[in-house]
Coordinates of C-alpha atoms in Angstrom, one line a residue:
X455 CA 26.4 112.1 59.6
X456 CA 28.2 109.8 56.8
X457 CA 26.2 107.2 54.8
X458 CA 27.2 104.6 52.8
X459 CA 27.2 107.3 49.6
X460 CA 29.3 109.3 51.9
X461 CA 32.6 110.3 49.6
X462 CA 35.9 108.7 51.1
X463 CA 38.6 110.2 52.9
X464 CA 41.8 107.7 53.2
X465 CA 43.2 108.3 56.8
X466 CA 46.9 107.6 57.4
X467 CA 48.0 107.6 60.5
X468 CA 51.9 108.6 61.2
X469 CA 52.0 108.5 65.1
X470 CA 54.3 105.6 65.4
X471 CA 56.9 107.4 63.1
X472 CA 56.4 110.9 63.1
X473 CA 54.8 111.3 66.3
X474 CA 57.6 109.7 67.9
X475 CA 59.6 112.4 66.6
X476 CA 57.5 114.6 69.5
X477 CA 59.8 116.3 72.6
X478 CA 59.6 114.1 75.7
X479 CA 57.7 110.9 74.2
X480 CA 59.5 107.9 73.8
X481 CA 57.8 104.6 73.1
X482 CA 59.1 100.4 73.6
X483 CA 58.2 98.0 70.9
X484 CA 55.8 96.7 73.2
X485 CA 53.7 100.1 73.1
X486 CA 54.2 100.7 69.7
X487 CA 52.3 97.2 68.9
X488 CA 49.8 98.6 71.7
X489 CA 49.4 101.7 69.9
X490 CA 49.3 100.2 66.4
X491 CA 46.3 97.8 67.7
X492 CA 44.4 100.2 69.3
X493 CA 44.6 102.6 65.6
X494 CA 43.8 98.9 63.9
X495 CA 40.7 98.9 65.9
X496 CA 39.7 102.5 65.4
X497 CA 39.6 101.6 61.9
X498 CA 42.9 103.4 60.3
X499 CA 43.2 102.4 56.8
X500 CA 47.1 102.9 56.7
X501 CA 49.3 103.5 59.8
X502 CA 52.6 104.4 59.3
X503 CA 54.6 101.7 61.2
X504 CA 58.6 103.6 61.1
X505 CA 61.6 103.3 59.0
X506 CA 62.8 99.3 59.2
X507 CA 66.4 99.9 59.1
X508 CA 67.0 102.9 60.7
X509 CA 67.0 101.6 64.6
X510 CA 66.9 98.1 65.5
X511 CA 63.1 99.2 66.9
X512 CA 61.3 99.5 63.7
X513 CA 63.2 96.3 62.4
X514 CA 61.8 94.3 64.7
X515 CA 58.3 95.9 65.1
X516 CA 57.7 95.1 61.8
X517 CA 58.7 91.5 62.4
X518 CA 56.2 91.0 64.6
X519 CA 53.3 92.3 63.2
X520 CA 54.3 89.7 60.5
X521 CA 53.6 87.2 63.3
X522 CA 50.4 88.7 64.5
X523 CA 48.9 91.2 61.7
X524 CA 46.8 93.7 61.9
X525 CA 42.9 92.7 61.0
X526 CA 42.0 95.8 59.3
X527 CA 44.6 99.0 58.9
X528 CA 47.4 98.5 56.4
X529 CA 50.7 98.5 58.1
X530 CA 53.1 101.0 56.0
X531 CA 57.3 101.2 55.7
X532 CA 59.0 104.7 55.5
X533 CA 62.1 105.6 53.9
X534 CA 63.4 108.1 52.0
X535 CA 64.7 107.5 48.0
X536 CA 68.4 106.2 47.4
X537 CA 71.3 108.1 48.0
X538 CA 72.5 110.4 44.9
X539 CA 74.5 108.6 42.4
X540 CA 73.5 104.7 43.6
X541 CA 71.4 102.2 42.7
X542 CA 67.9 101.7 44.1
X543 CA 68.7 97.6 44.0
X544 CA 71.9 97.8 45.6
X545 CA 70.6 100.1 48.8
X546 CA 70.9 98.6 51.8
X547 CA 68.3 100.7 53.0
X548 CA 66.0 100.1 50.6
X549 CA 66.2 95.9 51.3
X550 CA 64.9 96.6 55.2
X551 CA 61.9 97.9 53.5
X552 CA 61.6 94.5 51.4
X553 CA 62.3 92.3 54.4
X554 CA 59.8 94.4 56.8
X555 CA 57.1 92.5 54.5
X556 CA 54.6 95.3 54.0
X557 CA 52.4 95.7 50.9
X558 CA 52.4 99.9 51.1
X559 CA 55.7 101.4 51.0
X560 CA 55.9 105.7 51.7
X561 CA 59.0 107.2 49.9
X562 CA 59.8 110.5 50.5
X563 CA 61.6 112.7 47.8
X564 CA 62.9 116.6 48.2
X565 CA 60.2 119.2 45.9
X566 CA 62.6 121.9 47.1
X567 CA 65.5 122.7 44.9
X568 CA 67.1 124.3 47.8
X569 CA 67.0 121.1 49.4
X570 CA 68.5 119.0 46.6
X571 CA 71.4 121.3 46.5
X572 CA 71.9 122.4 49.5
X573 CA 70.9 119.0 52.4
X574 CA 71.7 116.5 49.5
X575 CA 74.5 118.3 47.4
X576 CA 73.2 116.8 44.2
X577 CA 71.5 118.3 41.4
X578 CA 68.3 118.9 40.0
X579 CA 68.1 116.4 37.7
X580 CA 70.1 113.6 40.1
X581 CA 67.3 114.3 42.6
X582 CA 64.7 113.4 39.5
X583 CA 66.4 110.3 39.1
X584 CA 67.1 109.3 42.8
X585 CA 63.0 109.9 42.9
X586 CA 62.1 107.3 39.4
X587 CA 64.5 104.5 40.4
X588 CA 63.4 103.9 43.8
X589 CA 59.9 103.8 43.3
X590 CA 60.6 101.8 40.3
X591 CA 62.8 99.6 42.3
X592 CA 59.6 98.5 44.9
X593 CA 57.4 98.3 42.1
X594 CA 59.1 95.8 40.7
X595 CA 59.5 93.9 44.0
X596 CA 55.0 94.2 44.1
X597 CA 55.4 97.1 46.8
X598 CA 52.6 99.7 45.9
X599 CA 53.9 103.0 46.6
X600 CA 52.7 106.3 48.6
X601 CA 55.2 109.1 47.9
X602 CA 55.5 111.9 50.2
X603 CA 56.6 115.4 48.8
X604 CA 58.8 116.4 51.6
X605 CA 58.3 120.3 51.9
X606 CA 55.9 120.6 49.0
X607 CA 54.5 124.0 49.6
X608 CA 57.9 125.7 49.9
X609 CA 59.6 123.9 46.7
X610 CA 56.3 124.9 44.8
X611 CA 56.6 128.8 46.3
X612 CA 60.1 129.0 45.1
X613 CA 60.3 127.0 42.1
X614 CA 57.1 125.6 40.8
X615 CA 57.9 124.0 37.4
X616 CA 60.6 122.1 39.5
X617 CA 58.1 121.2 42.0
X618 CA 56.0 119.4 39.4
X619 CA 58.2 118.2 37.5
X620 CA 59.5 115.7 40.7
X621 CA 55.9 114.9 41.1
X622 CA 56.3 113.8 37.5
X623 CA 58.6 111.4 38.0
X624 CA 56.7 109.8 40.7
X625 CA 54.0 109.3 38.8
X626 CA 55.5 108.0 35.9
X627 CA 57.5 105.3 38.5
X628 CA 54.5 104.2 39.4
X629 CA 53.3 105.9 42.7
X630 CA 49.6 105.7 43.8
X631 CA 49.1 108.7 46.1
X632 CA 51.2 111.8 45.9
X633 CA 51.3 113.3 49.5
X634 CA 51.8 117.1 49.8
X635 CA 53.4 118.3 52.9
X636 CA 53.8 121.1 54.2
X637 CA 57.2 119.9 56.7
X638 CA 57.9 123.4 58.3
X639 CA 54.1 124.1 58.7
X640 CA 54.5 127.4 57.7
X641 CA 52.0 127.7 54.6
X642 CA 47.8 129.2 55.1
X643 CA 44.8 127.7 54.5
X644 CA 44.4 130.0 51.2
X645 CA 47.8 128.4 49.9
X646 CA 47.1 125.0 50.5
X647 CA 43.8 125.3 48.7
X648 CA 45.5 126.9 45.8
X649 CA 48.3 124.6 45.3
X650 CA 46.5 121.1 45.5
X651 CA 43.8 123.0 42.9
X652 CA 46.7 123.4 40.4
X653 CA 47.8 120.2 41.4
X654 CA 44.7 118.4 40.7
X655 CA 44.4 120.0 37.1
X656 CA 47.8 119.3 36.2
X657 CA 47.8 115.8 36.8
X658 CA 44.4 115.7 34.7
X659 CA 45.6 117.3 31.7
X660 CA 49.5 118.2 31.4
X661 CA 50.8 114.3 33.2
X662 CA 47.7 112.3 32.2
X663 CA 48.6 113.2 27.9
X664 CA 52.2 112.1 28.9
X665 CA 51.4 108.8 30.6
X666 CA 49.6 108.3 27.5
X667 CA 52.4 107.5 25.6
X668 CA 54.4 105.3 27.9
X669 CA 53.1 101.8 27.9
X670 CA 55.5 101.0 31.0
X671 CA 53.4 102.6 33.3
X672 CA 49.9 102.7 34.7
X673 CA 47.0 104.5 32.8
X674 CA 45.1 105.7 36.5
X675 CA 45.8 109.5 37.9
X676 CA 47.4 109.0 41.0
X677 CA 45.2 110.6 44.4
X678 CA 46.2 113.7 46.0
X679 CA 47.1 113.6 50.0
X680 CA 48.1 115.8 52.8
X681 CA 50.6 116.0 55.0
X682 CA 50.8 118.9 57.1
X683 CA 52.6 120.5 60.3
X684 CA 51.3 122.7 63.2
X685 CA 54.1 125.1 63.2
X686 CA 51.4 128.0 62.6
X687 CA 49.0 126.5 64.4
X688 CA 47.0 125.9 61.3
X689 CA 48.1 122.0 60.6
X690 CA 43.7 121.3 60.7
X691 CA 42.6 124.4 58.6
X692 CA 45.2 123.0 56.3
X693 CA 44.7 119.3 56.1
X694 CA 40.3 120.2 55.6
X695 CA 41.2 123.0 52.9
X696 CA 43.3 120.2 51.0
X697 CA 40.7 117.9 51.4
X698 CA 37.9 120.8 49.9
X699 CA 40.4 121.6 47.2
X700 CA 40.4 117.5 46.0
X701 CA 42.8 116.0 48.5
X702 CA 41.6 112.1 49.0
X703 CA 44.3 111.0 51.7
X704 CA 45.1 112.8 55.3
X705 CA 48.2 112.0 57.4
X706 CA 48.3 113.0 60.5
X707 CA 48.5 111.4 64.5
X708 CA 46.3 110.8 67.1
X709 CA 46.9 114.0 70.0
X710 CA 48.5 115.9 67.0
X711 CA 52.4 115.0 68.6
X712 CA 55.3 115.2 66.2
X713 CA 58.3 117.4 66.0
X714 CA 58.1 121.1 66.9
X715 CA 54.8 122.0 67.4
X716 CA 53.6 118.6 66.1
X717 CA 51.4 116.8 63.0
X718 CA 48.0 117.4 62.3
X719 CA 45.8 116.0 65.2
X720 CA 43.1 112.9 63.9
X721 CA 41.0 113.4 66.9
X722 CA 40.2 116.8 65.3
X723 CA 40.1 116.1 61.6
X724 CA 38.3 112.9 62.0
X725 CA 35.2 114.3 63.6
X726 CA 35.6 117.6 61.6
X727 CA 35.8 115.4 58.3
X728 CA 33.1 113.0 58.8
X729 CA 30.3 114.6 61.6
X730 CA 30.8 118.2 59.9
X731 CA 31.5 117.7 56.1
X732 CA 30.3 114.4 55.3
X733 CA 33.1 112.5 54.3
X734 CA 33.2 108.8 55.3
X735 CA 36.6 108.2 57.2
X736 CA 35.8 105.1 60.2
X737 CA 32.4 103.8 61.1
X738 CA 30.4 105.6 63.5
X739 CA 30.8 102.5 66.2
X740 CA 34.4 103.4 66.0
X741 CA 34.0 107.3 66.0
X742 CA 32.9 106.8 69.6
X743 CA 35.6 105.2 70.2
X744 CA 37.7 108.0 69.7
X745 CA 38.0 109.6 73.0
X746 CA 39.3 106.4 74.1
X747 CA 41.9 105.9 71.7
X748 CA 43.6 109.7 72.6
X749 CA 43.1 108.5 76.1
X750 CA 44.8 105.2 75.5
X751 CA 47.5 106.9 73.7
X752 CA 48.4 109.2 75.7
X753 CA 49.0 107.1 78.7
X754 CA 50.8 104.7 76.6
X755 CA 53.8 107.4 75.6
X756 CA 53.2 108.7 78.8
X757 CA 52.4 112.0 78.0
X758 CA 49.6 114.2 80.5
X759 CA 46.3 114.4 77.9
X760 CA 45.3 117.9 76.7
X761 CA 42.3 118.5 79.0
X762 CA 40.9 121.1 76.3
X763 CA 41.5 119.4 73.4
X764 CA 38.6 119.8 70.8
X765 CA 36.4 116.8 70.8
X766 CA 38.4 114.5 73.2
X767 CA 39.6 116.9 75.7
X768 CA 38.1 116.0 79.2
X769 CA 36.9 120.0 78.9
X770 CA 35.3 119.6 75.4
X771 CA 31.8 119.6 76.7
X772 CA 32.4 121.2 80.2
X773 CA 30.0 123.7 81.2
X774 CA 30.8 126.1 84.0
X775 CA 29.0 129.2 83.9
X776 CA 25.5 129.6 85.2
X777 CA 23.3 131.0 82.0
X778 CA 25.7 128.2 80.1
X779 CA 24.5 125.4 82.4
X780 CA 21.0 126.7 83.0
X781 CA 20.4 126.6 79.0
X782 CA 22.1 123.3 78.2
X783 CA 20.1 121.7 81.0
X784 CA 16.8 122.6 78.4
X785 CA 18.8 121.9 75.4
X786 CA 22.3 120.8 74.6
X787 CA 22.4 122.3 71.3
X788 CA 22.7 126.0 72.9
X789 CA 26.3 124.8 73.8
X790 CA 27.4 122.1 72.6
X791 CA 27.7 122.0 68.9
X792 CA 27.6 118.2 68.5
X793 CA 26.6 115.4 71.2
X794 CA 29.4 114.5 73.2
X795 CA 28.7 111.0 72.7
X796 CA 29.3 110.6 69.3
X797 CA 32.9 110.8 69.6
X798 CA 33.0 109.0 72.9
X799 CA 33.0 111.8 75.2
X800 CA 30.6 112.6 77.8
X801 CA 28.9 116.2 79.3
X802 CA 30.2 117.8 82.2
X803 CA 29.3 120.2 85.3
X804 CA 31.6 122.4 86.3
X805 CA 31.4 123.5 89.7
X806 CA 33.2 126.7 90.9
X807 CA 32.7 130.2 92.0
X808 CA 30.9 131.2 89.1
X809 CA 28.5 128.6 89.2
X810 CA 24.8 129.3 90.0
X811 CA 22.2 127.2 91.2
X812 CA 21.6 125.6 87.7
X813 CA 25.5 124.1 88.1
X814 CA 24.8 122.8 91.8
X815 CA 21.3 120.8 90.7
X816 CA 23.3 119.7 88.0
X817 CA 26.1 118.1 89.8
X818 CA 23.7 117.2 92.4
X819 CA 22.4 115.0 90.1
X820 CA 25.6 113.5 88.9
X821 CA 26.0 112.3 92.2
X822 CA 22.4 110.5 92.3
X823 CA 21.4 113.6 94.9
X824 CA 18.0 115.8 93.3
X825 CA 17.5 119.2 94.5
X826 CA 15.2 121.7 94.3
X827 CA 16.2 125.5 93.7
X828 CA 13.7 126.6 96.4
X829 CA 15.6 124.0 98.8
X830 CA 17.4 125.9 101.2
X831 CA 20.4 123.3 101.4
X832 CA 20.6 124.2 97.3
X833 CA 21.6 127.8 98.1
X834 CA 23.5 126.3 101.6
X835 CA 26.3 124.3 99.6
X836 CA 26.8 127.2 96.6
X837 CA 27.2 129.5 99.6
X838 CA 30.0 127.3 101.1
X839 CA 31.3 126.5 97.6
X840 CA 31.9 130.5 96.7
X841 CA 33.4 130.7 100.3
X842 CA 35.4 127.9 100.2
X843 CA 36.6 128.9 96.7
X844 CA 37.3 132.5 97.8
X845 CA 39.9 131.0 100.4
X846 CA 41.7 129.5 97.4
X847 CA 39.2 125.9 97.0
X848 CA 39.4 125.2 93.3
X849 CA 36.2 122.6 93.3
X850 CA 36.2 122.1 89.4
X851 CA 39.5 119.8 89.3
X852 CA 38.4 118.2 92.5
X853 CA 34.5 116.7 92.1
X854 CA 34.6 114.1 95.0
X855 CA 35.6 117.0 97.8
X856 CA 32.7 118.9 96.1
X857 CA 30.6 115.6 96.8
X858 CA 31.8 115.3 100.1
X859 CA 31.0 119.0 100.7
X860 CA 26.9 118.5 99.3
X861 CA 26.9 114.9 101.8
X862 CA 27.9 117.2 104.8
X863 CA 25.5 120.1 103.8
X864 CA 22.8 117.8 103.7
X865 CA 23.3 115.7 106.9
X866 CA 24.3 112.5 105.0
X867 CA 28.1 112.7 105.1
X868 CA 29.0 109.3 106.4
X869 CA 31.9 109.3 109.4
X870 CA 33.7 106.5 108.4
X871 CA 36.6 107.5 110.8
X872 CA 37.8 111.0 112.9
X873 CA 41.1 112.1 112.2
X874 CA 43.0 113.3 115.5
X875 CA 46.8 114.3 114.3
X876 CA 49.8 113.6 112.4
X877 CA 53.3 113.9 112.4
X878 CA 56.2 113.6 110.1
X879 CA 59.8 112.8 110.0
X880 CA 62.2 113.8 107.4
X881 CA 65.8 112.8 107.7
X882 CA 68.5 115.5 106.3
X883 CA 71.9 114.0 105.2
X884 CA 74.7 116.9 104.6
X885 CA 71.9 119.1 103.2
X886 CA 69.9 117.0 101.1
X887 CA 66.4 115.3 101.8
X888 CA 66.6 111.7 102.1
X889 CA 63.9 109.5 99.6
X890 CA 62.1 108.5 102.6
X891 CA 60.3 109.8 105.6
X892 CA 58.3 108.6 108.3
X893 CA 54.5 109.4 109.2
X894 CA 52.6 109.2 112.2
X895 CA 48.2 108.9 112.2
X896 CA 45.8 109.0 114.8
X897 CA 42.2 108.5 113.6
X898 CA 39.6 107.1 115.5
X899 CA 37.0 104.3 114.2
X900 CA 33.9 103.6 116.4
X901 CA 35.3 105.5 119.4
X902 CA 38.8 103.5 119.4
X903 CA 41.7 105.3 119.1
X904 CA 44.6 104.0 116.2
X905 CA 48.0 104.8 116.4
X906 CA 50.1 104.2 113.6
X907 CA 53.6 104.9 111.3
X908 CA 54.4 103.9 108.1
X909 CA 57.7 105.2 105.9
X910 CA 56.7 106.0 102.2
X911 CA 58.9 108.0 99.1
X912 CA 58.6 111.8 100.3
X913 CA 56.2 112.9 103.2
X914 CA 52.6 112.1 101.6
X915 CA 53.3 109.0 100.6
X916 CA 54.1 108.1 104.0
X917 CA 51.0 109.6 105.3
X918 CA 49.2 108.2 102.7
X919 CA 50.5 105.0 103.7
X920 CA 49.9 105.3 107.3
X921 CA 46.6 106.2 107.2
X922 CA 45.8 103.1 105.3
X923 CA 47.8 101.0 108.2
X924 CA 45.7 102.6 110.4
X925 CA 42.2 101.7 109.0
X926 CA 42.5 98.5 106.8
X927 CA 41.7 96.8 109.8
X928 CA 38.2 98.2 109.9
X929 CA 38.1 98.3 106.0
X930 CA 39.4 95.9 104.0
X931 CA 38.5 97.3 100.7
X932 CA 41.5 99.9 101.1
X933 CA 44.0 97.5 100.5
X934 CA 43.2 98.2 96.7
X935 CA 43.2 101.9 96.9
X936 CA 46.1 104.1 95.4
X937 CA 47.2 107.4 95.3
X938 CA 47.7 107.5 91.9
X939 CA 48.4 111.9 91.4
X940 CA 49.3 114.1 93.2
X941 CA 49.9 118.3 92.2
X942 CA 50.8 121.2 94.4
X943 CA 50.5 124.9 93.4
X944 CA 51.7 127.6 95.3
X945 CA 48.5 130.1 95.8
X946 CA 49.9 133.7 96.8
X947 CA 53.0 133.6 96.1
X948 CA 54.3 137.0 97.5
X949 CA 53.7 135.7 100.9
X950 CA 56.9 133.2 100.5
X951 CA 57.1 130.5 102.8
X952 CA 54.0 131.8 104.2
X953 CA 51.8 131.5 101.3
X954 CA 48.7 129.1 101.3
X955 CA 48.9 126.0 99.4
X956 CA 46.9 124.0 97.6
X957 CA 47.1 120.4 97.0
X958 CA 45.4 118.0 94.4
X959 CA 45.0 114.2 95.0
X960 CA 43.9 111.7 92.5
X961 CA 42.9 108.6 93.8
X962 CA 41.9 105.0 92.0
X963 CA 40.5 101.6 93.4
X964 CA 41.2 99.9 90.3
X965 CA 38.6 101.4 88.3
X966 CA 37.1 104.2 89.4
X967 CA 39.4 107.4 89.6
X968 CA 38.6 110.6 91.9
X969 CA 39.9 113.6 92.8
X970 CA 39.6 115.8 96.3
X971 CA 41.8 118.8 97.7
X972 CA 43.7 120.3 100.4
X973 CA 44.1 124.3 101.0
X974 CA 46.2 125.5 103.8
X975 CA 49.3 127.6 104.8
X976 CA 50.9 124.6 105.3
X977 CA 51.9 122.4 102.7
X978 CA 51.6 118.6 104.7
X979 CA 48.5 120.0 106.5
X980 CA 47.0 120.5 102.8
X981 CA 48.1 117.5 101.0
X982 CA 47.1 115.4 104.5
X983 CA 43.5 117.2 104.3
X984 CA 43.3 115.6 100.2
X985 CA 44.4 112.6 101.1
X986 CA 41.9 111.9 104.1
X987 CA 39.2 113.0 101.7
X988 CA 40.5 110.8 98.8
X989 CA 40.2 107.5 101.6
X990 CA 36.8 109.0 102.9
X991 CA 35.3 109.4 99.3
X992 CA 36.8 106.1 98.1
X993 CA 35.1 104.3 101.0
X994 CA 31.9 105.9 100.1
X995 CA 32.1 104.9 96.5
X996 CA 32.5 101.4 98.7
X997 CA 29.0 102.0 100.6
X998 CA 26.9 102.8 98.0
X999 CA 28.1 100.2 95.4
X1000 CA 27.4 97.5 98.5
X1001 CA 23.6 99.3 99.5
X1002 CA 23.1 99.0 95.3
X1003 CA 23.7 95.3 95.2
X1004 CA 21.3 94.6 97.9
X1005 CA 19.3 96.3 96.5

């Protein structure tokens, strides 16, 4: 737990440039601002806006966050240093970064000789130069100035003095931070460690005599950062050894996207950094925020969360074997290595064929249902579940059918209507399956028989959409329901077209979200089976909120 003695940890945020550098995500202005809000509320000290210049995007992102600013995070430009054998002041580039308006500016410079001679074709000492004169060139404009080694680790490998010497030049430019990164995130923990140590002591001794002597430039040692890459899957390990080893800055993004195999994750170092080794990085409020924000993220790029993420993952703090369950019912700590509500997420039950009695009582409960283990319904419904699951029932990724299973067990399941057949129609044109189809529902509601038909994009849609047609008369509240997922796997393969099927529906009313399922040799009978269930429990949800109020 932090206090307010707690030593800092400066978190930068680079989600909006480098994460957007991630496979398959691709963000508008309009969620970048989202994005850059939601970070601003977290608490992010710097967030790493893009490169103003580079895409018409970032230009005018910038603009208007100089309408509407952020309230706490510093907003930061990106760019790299001039081109060889220019002039910082007559760079276009460089004057996007002035008009963008921000107070932090990150330049990025090449450590690696083999970069400087082989991507930029220049030489050693050109590079040197490129690195003084733009820094120099913001600096005199009242830009303050985070400099990011580009592929620090590897230029220090193969040519240290080099290395250091470019880190020289940024210092004596004027940079504040110098950001070590480790851009193909291949470098260990051990390296990392061992490189910002010798880092630290040379800008204490060797740079510190030098600047000295130059009345031109600052007298404070610049801080040490981190930028690293997951590429070994070690992008955490490495951003907390730099931080052991004297690092005072971490870059990263939220869900860990970025190129490759992506950035260092925040959700991780945050909680590692601040609930694990003390470090004071956002306030606690906002630390329970955090689940949210990956959450909010997420669906903004519209990228599927990491259910087993550490921390935020919706499987961080699911329990699912019995002796697991049984012993965090008497004391979280046997399992759970911090409380899940500390970074915003919450326990959970998981109910499948390994489960015992302990996970049944414990679901029970979830639902508002207590049970006894000497109750025979207790052993009942884990009976059906294990049988139901041996058929190819997967209750863990679908709680309300496992609700709905309990409510029958125990005599309470509500009939809110009987479903009596369906039918559906799919046009072929020369081959091909047409984007609509036609379904046909007969349910029965207080002994009347309904008959209806509704079209819809693919076959469950319109069978979603019929059912509703069908009962919206006797319940209004579905009008706000929606089938908002829907996931089919294949069970047994080597029976081809004959193989069972199992089909996963997520349904919403606007701001409750649940999920049932469908098992059957037949893929429509399956999804049909989900679906019914998803109305059924959605309706229930209905019943109880009403019984509550009048309460």
């Amino acid at each position: 737990m932090t206090t307010n003695s707690s030593p800092q940890i400066w978190l930068y945020d680079t989600t909006l440039r480098d994460g957007t550098q991630c496979e398959g995500l691709s963000v508008s202005i309009e969620d970048k601002l989202r994005i850059a809000k939601k970070l601003d509320q977290l608490g992010i000290p710097f967030i790493e806006g893009g490169w103003p210049g580079a895409n018409p995007k970032d230009v005018q992102f910038f603009w208007q966050l100089q309408e509407d600013p952020l309230k706490q995070s510093e907003i930061v430009a990106f760019c790299s240093t001039r081109r060889p054998h220019t002039v910082a002041a007559a760079e276009p580039m460089l004057q996007a970064i002035l008009t963008a308006g921000s107070r932090w500016v990150t330049i990025f410079g090449k450590s690696w000789d083999l970069h400087v001679t082989e991507s930029l074709k220049t030489t050693l000492e050109e590079n040197l130069a490129m690195i003084r004169d733009t820094i120099e060139y913001f600096r005199s404009h009242g830009r303050r100035v985070i400099y990011d080694a580009e592929h620090w680790f590897d230029g220090y490998k193969h040519n240290r003095d080099y290395a250091l010497q470019t880190l020289e030049a940024a210092i004596a430019s004027g940079a504040e931070w110098l950001v070590l990164c480790d851009t193909n995130g291949g470098t260990l923990p051990h390296e990392v460690s061992e490189s910002v140590e010798i880092v630290n002591s040379y800008l204490s001794s060797v740079i510190c005599q030098k600047l000295m002597t130059n009345d031109k430039v600052q007298r404070t040692i610049p801080q040490i950062g981190i930028h690293t890459h997951n590429d070994c899957d070690m992008a955490v390990a490495n951003a907390l050894a730099a931080v052991m080893a004297g690092a005072t800055m971490v870059q990263g993004t939220i869900n860990g996207y970025g190129e490759r195999c992506g950035n260092a994750n925040l959700c991780s170092l945050i909680p590692n950094l601040q609930l694990k080794m003390g470090y004071s990085c956002i306030g606690e409020h906002q630390l329970t925020q955090l689940t949210e924000a990956s959450r909010f993220v997420s669906e903004v790029v519209n990228l599927a969360p990491d259910e087993h993420a550490p921390f935020v993952g919706r499987s961080a703090f699911a329990h699912k074997g019995g002796v697991h369950v049984s012993a965090v019912e008497r004391n979280p700590l046997t399992y759970e290595h911090i409380q899940p509500a500390q970074v915003g997420n919450r326990r959970r039950i998981v109910i499948s064929e390994q489960s015992g009695l302990s996970n049944v009582l414990a679901k029970a409960r979830t639902f508002g249902i207590e049970l006894d283990k000497q109750t025979p319904e207790a052993r009942q419904i884990l009976q059906r579940l294990k049988q139901l699951e041996s058929q190819g029932y997967q209750f863990e990724a679908a709680e309300a059918s496992f609700a709905l299973l309990m409510y029958e067990v125990l005599g309470a399941r509500q009939e809110f209507f009987e479903v009596k057949g369906f039918q559906v129609h799919c046009d072929l044109v020369e081959g091909k399956e047409t984007s609509s189809a036609l379904a046909t529902v007969k349910v029965a509601v207080n002994g009347q028989n309904i008959l209806e038909a509704a079209e819809g994009n693919g076959p469950v849609a319109a069978l979603d959409a019929a059912l509703r047609k069908a009962l919206v008369n006797f319940y209004p509240q579905l009008a706000s329901f929606e089938l908002t997922d829907y996931k089919v796997r294949i069970l047994d393969g080597h029976a081809g077209t004959a193989a069972k099927t199992r089909a996963l529906v997520e349904s919403g009313n606007g701001y409750q979200r649940w999920t049932t399922i469908g098992v059957s040799t037949n893929i429509l009978a399956a999804s049909y089976q989900a679906v019914v269930e998803g109305l059924e429990y959605g309706l229930l949800l209905h019943s109880q909120a009403e019984a509550a109020l009048k309460v």
